[in-house]
Coordinates of C-alpha atoms in Angstrom, one line a residue:
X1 CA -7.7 16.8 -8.8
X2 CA -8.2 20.4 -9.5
X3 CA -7.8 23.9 -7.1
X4 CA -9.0 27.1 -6.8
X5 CA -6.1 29.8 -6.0
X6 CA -7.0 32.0 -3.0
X7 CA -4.6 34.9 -3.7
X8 CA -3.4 37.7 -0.7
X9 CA -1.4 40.2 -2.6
X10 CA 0.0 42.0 0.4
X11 CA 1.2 38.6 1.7
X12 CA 2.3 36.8 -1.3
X13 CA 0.6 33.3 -0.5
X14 CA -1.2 31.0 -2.0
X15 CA -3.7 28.4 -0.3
X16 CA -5.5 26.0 -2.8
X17 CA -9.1 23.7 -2.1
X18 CA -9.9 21.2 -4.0
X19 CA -12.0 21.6 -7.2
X20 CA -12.5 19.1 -9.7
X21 CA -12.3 21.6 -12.6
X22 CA -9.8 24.6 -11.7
X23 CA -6.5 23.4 -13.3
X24 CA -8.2 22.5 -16.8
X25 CA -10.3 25.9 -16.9
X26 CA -7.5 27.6 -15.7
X27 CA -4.9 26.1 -18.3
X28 CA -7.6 26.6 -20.7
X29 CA -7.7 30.2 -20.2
X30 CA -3.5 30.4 -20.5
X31 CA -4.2 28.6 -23.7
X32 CA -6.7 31.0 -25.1
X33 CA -4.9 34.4 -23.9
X34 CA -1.7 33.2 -25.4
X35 CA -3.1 32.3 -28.5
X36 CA -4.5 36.2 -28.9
X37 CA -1.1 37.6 -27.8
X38 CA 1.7 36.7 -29.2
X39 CA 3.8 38.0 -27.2
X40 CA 2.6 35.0 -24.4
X41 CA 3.9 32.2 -27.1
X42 CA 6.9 30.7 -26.2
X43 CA 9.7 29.4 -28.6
X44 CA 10.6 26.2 -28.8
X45 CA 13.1 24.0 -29.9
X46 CA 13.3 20.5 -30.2
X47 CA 16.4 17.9 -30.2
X48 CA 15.7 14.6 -31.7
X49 CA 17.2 11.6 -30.2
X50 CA 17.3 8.9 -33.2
X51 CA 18.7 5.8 -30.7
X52 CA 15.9 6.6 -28.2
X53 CA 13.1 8.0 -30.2
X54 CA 13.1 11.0 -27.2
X55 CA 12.3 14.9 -28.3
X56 CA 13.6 16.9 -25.7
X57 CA 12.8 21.1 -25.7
X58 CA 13.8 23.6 -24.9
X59 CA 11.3 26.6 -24.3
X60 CA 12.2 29.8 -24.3
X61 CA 10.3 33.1 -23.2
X62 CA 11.5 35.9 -26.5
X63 CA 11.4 38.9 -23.8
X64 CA 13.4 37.4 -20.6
X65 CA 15.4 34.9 -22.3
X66 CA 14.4 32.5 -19.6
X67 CA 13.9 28.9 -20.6
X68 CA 13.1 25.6 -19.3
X69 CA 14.4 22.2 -20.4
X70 CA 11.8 19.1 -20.4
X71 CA 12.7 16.0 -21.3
X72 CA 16.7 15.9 -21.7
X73 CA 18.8 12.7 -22.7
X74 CA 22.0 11.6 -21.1
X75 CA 23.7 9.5 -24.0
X76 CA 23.8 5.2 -22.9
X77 CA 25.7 2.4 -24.4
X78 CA 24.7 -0.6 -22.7
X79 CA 27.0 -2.8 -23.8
X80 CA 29.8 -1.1 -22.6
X81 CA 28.1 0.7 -19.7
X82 CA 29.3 4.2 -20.6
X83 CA 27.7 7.7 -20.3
X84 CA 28.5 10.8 -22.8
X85 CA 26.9 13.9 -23.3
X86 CA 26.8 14.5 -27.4
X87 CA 22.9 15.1 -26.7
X88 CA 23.0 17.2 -23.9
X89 CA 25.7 19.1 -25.4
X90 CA 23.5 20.0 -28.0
X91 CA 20.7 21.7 -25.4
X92 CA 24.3 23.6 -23.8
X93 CA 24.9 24.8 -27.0
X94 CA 21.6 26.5 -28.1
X95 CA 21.4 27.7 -24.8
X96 CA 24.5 29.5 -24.7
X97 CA 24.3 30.6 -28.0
X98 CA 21.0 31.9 -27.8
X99 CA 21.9 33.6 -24.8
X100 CA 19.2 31.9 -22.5
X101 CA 19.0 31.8 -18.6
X102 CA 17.5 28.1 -17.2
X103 CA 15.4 28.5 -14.5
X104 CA 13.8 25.3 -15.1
X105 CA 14.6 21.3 -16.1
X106 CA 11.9 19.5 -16.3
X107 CA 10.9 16.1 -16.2
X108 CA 7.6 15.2 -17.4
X109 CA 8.0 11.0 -15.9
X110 CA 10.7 8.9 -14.9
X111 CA 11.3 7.6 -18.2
X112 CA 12.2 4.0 -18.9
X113 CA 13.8 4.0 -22.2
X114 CA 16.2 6.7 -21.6
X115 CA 18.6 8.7 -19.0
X116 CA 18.0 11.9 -18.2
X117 CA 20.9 14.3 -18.8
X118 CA 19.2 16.9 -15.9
X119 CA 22.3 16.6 -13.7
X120 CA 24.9 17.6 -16.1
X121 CA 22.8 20.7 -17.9
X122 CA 22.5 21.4 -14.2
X123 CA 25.9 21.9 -13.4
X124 CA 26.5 23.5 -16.7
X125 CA 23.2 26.2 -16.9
X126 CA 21.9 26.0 -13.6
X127 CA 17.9 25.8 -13.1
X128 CA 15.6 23.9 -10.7
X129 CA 15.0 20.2 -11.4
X130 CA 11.4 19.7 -11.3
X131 CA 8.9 16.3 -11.5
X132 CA 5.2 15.2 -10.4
X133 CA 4.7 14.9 -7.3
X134 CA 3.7 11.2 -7.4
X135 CA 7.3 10.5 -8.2
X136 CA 7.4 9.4 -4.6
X137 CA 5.4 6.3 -5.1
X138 CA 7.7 5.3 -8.4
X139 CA 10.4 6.2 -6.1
X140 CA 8.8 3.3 -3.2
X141 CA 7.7 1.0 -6.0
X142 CA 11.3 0.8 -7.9
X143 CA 13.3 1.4 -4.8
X144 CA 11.5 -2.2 -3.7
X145 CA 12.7 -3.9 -7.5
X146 CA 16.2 -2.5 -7.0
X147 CA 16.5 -3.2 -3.5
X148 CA 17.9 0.3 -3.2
X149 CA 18.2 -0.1 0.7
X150 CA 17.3 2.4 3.4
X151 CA 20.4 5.2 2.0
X152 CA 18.0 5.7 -0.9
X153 CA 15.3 8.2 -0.1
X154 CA 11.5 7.9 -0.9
X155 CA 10.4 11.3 -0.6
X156 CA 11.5 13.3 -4.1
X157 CA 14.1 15.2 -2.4
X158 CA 16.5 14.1 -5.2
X159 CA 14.4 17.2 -7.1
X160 CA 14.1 20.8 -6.5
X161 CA 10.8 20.9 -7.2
X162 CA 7.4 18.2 -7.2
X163 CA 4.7 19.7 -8.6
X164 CA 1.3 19.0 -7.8
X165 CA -1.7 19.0 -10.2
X166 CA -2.9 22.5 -11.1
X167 CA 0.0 24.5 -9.5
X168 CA 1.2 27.5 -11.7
X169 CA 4.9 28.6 -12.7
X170 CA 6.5 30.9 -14.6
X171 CA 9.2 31.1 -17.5
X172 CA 10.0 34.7 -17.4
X173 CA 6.9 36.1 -18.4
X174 CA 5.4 32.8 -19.9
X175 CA 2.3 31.2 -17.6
X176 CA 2.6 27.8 -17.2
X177 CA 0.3 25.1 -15.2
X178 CA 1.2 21.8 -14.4
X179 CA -1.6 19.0 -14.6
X180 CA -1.1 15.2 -13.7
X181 CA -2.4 12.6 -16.2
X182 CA -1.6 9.2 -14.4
X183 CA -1.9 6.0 -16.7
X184 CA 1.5 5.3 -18.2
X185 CA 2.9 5.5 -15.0
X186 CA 1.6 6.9 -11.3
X187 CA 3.2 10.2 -12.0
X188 CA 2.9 11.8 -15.1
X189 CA 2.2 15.3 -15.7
X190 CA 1.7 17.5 -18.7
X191 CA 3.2 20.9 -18.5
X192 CA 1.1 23.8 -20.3
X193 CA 3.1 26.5 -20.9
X194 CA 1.7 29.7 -23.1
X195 CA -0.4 27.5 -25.6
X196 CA 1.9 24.7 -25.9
X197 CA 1.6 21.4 -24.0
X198 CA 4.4 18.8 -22.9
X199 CA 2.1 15.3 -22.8
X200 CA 5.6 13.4 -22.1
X201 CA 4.6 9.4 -23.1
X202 CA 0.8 10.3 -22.8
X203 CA 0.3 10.4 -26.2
X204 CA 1.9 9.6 -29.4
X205 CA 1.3 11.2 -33.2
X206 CA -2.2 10.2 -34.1
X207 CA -1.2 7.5 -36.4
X208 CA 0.7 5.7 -33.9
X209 CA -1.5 6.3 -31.0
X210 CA -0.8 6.2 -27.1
X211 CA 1.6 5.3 -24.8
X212 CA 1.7 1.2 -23.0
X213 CA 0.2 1.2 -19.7
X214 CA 1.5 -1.6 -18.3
X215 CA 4.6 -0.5 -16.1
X216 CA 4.4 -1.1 -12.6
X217 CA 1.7 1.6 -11.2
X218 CA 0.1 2.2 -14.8
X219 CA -3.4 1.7 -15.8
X220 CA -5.1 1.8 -18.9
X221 CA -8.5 3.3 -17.9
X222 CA -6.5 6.1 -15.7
X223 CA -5.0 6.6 -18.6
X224 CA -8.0 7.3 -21.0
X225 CA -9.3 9.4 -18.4
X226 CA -6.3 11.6 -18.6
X227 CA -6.0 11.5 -22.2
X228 CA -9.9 12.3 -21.9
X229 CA -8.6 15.5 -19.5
X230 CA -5.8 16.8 -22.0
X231 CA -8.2 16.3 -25.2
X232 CA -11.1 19.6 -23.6
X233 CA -8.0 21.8 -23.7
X234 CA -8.8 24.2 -26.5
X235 CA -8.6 22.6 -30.3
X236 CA -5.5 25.0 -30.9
X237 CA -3.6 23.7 -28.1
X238 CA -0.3 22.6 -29.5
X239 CA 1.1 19.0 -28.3
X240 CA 4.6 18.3 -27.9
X241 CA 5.3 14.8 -27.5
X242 CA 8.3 12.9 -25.9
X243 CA 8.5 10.5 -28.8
X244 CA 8.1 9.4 -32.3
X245 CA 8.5 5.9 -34.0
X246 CA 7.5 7.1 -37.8
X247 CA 4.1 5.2 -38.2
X248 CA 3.7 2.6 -40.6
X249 CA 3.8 4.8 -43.9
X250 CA 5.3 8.0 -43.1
X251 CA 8.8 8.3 -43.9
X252 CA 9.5 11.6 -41.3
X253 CA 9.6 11.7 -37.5
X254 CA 7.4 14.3 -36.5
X255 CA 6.7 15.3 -32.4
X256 CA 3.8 18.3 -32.8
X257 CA 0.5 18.1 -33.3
X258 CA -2.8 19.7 -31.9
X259 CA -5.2 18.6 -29.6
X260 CA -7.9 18.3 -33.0
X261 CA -5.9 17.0 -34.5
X262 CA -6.1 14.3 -31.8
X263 CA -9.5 14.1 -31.3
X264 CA -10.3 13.9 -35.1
X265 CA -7.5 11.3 -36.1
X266 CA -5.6 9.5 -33.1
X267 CA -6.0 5.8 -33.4
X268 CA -6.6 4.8 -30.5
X269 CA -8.6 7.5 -28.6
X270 CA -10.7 9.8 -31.3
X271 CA -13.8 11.0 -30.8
X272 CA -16.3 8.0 -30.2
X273 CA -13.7 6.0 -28.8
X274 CA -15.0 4.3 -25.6
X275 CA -12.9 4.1 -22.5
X276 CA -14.1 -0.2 -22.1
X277 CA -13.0 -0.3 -25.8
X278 CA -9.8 1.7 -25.5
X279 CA -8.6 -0.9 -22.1
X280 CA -9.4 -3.8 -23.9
X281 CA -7.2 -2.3 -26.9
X282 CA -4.3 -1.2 -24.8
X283 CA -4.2 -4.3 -22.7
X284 CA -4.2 -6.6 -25.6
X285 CA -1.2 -4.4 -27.3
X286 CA 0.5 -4.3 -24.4
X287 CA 1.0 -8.2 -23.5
X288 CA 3.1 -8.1 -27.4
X289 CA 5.4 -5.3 -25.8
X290 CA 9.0 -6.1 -25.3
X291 CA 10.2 -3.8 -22.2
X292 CA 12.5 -1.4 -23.6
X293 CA 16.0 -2.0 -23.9
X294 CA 17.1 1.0 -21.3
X295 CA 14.3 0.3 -18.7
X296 CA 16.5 -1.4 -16.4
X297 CA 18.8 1.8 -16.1
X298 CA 16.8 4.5 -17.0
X299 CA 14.5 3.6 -14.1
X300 CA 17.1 3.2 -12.2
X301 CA 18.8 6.3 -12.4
X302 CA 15.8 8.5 -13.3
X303 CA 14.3 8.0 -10.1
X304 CA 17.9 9.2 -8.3
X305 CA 16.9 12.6 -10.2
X306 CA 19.0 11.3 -13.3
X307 CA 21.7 10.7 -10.7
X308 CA 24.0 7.0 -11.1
X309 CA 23.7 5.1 -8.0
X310 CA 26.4 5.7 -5.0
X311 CA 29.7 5.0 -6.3
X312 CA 30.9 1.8 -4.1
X313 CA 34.3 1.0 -2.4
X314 CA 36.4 1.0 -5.4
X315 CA 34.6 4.0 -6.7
X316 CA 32.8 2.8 -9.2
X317 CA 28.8 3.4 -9.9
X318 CA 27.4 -0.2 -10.6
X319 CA 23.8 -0.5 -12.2
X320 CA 21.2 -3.5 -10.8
X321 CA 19.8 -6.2 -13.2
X322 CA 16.8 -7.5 -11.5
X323 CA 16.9 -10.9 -12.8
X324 CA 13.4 -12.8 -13.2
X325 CA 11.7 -9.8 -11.1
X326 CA 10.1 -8.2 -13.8

């Protein structure tokens, strides 16, 4: 789904019809001024999360010092069912020490293989938690598995902020559009911001390919088709991915590459690569997929807006094991 922007300047509002094309054109023109002016690049940091195989950024506009975070990790032991913040602390600290103002954290899914730390950088640096849209009917489908009960609200108002596809934001003086690519899971979205793109689990390195489909709500062929949307951005576009597994052969994790780059060399969805071919690949892979080891909190809690369940009677937060659900 794509929109035209109907601006009144003496007004300030925005009204938006639907056109199949706007949000890509439009991104791709963000793309292509920033890459002439530098001054429309952001800077970005990424913090490598070695037990979850997560990049989280930070992105930064140099002039306002306004940044967003996408993608943060809340530190997990399972086995002990403890939370710690050694990763988020991390984020806290190049914030502060860079001097940087959050106005945004951003979530580009509710990830099942780790926590978000989005409440606790929150509190610390302040910002507006954002998410798709479609996070409502992850929200509905997972509330059902958990048997959350009626105290746990559908409707995304556990965020600040649900984007829909095509709508524009700001990072001080950086442009930034948000576009859904469904597949992994209903709710998905890339976040283009100056030249650079947030994919989140929609694509991997291009020797280790794309993400599983096969969550409740995902769908391989959506999936191509949004890979398909992400790979017309301009050849330039940088790609920031959520993850890296080091690919059979390569001995460093590595989380940026370019949309060529993608096109010319992914495994699994290169130029030439048909969308019949690419379901029957991913639905084969996925059936040898163990789940991963956090899904059943990381779901859980990701949905809440990286919030723990209610504490109960004796104050404790408690985590739900479906057991033969799944």
């Amino acid at each position: 789904m794509q929109y035209i922007y109907i601006f009144n300047v003496i007004d300030n509002w925005r009204f938006a019809v639907r056109d199949p094309d706007k949000p890509l054109q439009c991104a791709a023109t963000q793309i292509e001024r920033a890459q002439s002016d530098k001054s429309l690049k952001p800077t970005i940091a990424g913090f490598f999360d070695e037990t979850t195989n997560t990049i989280s950024y930070v992105v930064h506009d140099p002039k306002s010092c306004e940044a967003a975070i996408i993608d943060s990790v809340l530190d997990y032991d399972a086995a002990a069912g403890r939370t710690s913040h050694g990763s988020a602390d991390r984020i806290v600290e190049y914030i502060t020490s860079n001097n940087l103002k959050v106005v945004w954290l951003i979530e580009t899914h509710a990830h099942a293989d780790h926590i978000s730390a989005a409440p606790y950088l929150q509190e610390k640096l302040g910002g507006r938690l954002a998410i798709g849209r479609e996070i409502i009917r992850v929200q509905d489908v997972f509330g059902k598995l958990f048997n959350a009960g009626t105290d746990f609200k559908r409707d995304g108002s556990q965020f600040d902020k649900l984007f829909d596809d095509g709508e524009a934001f700001a990072i001080g003086e950086l442009e930034g559009i948000a576009l859904h690519v469904p597949g992994h899971t209903p709710a998905d979205m890339a976040f283009i911001i100056g030249d650079a793109a947030f994919v989140g689990d929609t694509l991997f390195m291009p020797d280790f390919g794309t993400a599983r489909a096969d969550f409740p709500g995902g769908d391989a062929r959506q999936l191509f088709q949004s890979i398909g949307r992400l790979l017309k951005l301009p050849d330039e576009t940088r790609l920031f991915l959520c993850h890296d597994y080091k690919a059979p052969g390569r001995e460093e994790y590595v989380w940026e590459t370019t949309v060529k780059q993608q096109r010319e060399g992914n495994v699994h969805v290169k130029d030439g690569t048909s969308e019949d071919d690419f379901v029957a690949m991913r639905t084969s892979r996925d059936k040898t997929l163990a789940m991963p080891t956090l899904i059943m909190p990381s779901v859980q809690v990701n949905i809440r807006g990286g919030r723990l369940p209610e504490p109960e009677d004796n104050g404790v937060s408690y985590i739900k094991i479906p057991v033969n659900a799944v």
